[in-house]
PDB file of C-alpha atoms and ligand atoms in Angstrom:
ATOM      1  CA  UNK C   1       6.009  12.478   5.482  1.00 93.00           C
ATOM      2  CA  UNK C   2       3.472  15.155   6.204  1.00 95.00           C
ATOM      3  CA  UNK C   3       0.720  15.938   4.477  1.00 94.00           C
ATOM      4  CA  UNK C   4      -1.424  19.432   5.107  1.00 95.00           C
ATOM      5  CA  UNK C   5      -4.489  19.239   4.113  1.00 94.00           C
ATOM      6  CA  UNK C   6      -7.395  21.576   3.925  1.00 95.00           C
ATOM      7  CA  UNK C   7     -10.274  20.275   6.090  1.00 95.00           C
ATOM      8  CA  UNK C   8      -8.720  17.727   7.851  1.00 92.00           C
ATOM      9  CA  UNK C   9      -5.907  16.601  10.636  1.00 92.00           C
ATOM     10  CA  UNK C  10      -2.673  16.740   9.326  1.00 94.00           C
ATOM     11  CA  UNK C  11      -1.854  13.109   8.266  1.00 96.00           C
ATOM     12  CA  UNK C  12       1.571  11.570   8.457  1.00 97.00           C
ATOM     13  CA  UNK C  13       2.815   8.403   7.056  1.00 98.00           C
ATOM     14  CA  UNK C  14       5.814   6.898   7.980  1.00 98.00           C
ATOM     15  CA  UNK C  15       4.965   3.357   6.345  1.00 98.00           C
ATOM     16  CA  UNK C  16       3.931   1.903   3.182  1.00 98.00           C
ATOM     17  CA  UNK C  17       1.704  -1.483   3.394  1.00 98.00           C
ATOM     18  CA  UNK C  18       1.559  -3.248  -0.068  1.00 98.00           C
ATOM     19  CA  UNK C  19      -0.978  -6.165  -0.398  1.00 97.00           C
ATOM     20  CA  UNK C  20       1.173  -8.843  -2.993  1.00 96.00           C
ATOM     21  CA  UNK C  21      -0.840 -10.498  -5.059  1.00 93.00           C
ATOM     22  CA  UNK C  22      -3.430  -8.388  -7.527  1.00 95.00           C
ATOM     23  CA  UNK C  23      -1.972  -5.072  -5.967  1.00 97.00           C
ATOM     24  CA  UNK C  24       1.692  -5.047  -6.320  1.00 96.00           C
ATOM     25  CA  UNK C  25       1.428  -7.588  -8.889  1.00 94.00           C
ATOM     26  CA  UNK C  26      -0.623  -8.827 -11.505  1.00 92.00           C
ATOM     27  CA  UNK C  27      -1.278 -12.238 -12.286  1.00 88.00           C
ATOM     28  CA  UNK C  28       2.417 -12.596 -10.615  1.00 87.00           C
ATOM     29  CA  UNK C  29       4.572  -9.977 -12.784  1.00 92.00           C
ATOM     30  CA  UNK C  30       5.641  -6.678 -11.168  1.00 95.00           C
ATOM     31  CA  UNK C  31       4.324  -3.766 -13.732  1.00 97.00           C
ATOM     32  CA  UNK C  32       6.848  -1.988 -15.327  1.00 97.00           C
ATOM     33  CA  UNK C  33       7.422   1.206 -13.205  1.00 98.00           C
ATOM     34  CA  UNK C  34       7.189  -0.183  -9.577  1.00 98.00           C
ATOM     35  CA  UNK C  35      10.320  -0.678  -9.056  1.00 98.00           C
ATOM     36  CA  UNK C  36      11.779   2.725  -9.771  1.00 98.00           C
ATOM     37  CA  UNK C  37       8.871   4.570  -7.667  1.00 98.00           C
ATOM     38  CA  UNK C  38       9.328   2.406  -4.866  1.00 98.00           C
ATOM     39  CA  UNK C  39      13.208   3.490  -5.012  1.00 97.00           C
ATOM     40  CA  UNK C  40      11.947   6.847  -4.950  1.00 98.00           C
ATOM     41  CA  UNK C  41      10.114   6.184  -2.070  1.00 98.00           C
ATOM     42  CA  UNK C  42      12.041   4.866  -0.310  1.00 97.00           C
ATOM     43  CA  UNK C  43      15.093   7.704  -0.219  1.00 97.00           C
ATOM     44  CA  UNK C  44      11.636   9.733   0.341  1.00 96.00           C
ATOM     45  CA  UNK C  45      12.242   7.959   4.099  1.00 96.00           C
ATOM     46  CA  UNK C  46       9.249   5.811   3.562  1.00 98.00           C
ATOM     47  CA  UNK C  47       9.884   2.280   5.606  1.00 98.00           C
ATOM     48  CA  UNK C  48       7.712  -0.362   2.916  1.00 98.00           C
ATOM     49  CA  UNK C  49       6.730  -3.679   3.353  1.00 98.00           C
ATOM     50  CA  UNK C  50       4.527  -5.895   1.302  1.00 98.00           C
ATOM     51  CA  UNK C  51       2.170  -8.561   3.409  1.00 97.00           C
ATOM     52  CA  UNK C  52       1.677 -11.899   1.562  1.00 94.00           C
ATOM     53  CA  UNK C  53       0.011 -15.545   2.066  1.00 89.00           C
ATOM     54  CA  UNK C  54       3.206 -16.027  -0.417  1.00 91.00           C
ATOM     55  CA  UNK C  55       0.614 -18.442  -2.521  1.00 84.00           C
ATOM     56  CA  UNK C  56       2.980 -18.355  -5.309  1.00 84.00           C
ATOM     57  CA  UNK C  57       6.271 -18.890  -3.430  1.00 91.00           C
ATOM     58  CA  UNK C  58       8.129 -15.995  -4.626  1.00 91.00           C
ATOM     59  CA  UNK C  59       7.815 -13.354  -1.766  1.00 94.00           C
ATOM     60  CA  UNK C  60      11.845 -13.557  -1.608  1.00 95.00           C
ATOM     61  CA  UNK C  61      12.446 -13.188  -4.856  1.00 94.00           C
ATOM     62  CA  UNK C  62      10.312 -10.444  -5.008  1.00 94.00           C
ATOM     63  CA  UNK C  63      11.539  -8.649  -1.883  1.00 95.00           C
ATOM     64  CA  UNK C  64      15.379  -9.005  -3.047  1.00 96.00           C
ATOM     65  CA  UNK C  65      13.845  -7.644  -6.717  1.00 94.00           C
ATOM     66  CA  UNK C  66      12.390  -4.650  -5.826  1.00 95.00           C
ATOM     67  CA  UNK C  67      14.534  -4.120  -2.207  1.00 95.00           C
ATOM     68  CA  UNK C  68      11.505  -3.763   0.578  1.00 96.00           C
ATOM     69  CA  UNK C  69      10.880  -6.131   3.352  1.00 96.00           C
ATOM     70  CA  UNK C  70       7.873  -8.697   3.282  1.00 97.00           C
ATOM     71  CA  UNK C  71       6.300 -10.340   6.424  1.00 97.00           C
ATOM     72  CA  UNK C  72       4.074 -13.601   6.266  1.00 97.00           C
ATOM     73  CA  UNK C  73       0.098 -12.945   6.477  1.00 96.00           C
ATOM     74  CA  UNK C  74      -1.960 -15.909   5.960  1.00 92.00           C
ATOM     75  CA  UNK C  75      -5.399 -14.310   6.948  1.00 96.00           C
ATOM     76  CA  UNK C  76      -7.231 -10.843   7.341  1.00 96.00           C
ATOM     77  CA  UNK C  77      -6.328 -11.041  11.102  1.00 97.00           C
ATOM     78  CA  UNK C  78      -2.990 -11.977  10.351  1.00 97.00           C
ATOM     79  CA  UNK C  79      -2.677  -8.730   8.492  1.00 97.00           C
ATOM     80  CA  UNK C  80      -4.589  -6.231  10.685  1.00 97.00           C
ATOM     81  CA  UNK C  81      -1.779  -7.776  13.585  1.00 97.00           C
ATOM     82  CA  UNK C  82       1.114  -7.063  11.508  1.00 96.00           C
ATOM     83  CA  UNK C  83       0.238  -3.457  10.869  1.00 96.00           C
ATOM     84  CA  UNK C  84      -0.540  -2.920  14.391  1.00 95.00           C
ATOM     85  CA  UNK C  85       3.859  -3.177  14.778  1.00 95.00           C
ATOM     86  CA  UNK C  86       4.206  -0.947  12.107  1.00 96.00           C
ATOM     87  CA  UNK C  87       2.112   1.756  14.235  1.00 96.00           C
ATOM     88  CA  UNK C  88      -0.709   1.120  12.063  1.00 96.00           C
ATOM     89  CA  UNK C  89      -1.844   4.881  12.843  1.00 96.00           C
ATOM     90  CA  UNK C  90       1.022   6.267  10.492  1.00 97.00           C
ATOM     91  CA  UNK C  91       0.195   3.675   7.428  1.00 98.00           C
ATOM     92  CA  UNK C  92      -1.256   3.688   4.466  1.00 98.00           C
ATOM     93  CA  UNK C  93      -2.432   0.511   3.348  1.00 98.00           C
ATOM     94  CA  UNK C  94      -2.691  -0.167  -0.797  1.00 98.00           C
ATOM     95  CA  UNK C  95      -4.923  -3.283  -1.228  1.00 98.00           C
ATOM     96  CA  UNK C  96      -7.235  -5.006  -3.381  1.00 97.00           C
ATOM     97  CA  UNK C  97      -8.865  -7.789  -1.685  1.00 96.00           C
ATOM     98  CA  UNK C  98     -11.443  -8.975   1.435  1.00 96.00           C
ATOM     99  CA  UNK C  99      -8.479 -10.347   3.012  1.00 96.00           C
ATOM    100  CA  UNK C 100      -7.409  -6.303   3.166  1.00 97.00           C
ATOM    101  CA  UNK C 101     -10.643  -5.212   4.892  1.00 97.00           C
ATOM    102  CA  UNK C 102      -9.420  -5.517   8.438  1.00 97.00           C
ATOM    103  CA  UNK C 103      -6.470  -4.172   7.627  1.00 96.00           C
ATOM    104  CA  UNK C 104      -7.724  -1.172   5.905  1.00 96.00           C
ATOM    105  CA  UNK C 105      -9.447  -0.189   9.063  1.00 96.00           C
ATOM    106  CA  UNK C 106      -6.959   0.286  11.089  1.00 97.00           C
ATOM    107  CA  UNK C 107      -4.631   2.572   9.127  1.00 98.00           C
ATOM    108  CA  UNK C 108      -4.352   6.425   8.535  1.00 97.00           C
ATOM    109  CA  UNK C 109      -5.394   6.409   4.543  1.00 98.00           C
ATOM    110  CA  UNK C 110      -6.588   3.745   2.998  1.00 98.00           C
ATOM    111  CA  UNK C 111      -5.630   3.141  -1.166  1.00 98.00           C
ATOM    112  CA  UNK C 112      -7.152   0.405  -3.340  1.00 98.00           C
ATOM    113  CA  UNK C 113      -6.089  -0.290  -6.708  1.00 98.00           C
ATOM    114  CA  UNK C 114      -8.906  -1.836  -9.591  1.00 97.00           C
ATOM    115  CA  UNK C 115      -6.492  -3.844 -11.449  1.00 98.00           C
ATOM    116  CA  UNK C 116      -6.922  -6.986 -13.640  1.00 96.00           C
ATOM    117  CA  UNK C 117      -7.832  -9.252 -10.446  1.00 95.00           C
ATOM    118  CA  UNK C 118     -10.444  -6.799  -9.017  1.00 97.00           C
ATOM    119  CA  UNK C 119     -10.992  -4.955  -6.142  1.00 98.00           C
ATOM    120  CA  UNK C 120     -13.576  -6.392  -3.211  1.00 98.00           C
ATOM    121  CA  UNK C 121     -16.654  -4.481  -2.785  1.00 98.00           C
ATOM    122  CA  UNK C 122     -16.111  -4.009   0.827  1.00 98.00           C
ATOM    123  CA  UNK C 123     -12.591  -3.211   0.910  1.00 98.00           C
ATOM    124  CA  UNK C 124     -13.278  -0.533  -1.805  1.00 98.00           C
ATOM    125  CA  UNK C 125     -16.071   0.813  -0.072  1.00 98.00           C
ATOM    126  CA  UNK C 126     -13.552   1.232   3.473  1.00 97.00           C
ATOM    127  CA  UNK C 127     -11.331   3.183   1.527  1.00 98.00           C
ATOM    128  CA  UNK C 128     -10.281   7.044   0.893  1.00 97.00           C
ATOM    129  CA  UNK C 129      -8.997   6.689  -2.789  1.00 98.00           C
ATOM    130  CA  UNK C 130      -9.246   4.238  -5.717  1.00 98.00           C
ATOM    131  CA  UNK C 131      -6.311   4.138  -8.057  1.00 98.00           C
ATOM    132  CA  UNK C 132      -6.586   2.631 -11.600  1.00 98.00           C
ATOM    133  CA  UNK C 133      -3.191   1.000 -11.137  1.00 98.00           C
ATOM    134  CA  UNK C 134      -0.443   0.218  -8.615  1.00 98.00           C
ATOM    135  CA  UNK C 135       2.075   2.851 -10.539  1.00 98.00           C
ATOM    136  CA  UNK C 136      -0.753   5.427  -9.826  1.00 98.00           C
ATOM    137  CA  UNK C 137      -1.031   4.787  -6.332  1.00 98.00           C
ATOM    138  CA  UNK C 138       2.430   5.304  -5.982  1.00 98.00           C
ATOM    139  CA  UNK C 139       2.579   8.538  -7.677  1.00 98.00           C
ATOM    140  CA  UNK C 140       0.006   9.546  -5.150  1.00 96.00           C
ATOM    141  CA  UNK C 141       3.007   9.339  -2.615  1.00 97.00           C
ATOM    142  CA  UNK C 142       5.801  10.657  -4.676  1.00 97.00           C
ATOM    143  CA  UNK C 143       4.186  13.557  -5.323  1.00 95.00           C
ATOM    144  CA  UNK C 144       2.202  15.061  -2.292  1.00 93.00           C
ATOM    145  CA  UNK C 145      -0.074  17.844  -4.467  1.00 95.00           C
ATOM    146  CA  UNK C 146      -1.994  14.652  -5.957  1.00 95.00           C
ATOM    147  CA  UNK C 147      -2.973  13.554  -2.720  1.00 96.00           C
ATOM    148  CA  UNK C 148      -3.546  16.269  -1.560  1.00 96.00           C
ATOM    149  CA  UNK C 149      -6.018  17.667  -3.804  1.00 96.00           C
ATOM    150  CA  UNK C 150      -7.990  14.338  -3.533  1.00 96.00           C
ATOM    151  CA  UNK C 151      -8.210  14.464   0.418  1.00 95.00           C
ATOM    152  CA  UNK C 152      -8.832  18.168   0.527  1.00 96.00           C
ATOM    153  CA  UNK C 153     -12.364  19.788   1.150  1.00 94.00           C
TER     154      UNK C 153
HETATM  155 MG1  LIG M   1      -4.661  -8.928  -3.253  1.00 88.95          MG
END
């Protein structure tokens, strides 16, 4: 997708990057909603993957649940490599935690959500947008005047 925006390059993002735990889910449950945007998304031609330390065992279940791919991260390096094959300059990342900071810095936009588990200081202040929820972030995607009019001068 490409996004004009006023004052800026023209940004394209090809690829979603989901932190698991405390981003796309809280305390372990999906929120009701995610799966339906990330449907949209995805016939939106958005490729989305979610990058996990898979603490709680259930990035499979998960992936099969809400149909994107997953890929094993155990660390912040671990994470800034794995975005570097999905041509980290046409990502956004959505993130919550220190373990997102490298990460975050070597994407195209940068999202982090203040859930119930927090958001880092750091990785919050290495961001473009904070989102109250996951489901908001989303709709940042799904509907390109939102972001727009948050990224524009
Ligand atoms: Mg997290």
């Amino acid at each position: 997708m490409l996004f004009n925006i006023p004052g800026r390059d023209p940004l394209t993002i090809e690829t979603i990057i989901l932190d698991l735990n405390g981003t796309l889910s809280v305390a372990g449950v999906i929120p009701e909603g995610v799966k339906e945007r990330l449907q949209k998304l995805r016939s939106a031609d958005y490729k989305i993957v979610f990058f996990t330390g898979n603490t709680r065992n259930d990035a499979d279940e998960l992936s099969r649940e809400l149909g994107i791919e997953w890929r094993l991260a155990a660390d912040a390096t671990a994470k800034k490599n794995l975005a570097a094959e999905f041509n980290a300059e046409t990502c956004v990342s959505i993130g919550n935690g220190l373990i997102d900071l490298e990460l975050m810095k070597t994407v195209a936009l940068r999202i982090v959500t203040l859930q119930a588990e927090g958001v880092h200081i750091q990785t919050l202040l290495n961001s473009d947008i904070v989102m109250p929820s996951i489901n908001d972030a989303l709709d940042l995607l799904i509907d390109p005047q939102r972001l727009i009019a948050t990224l524009r001068t």
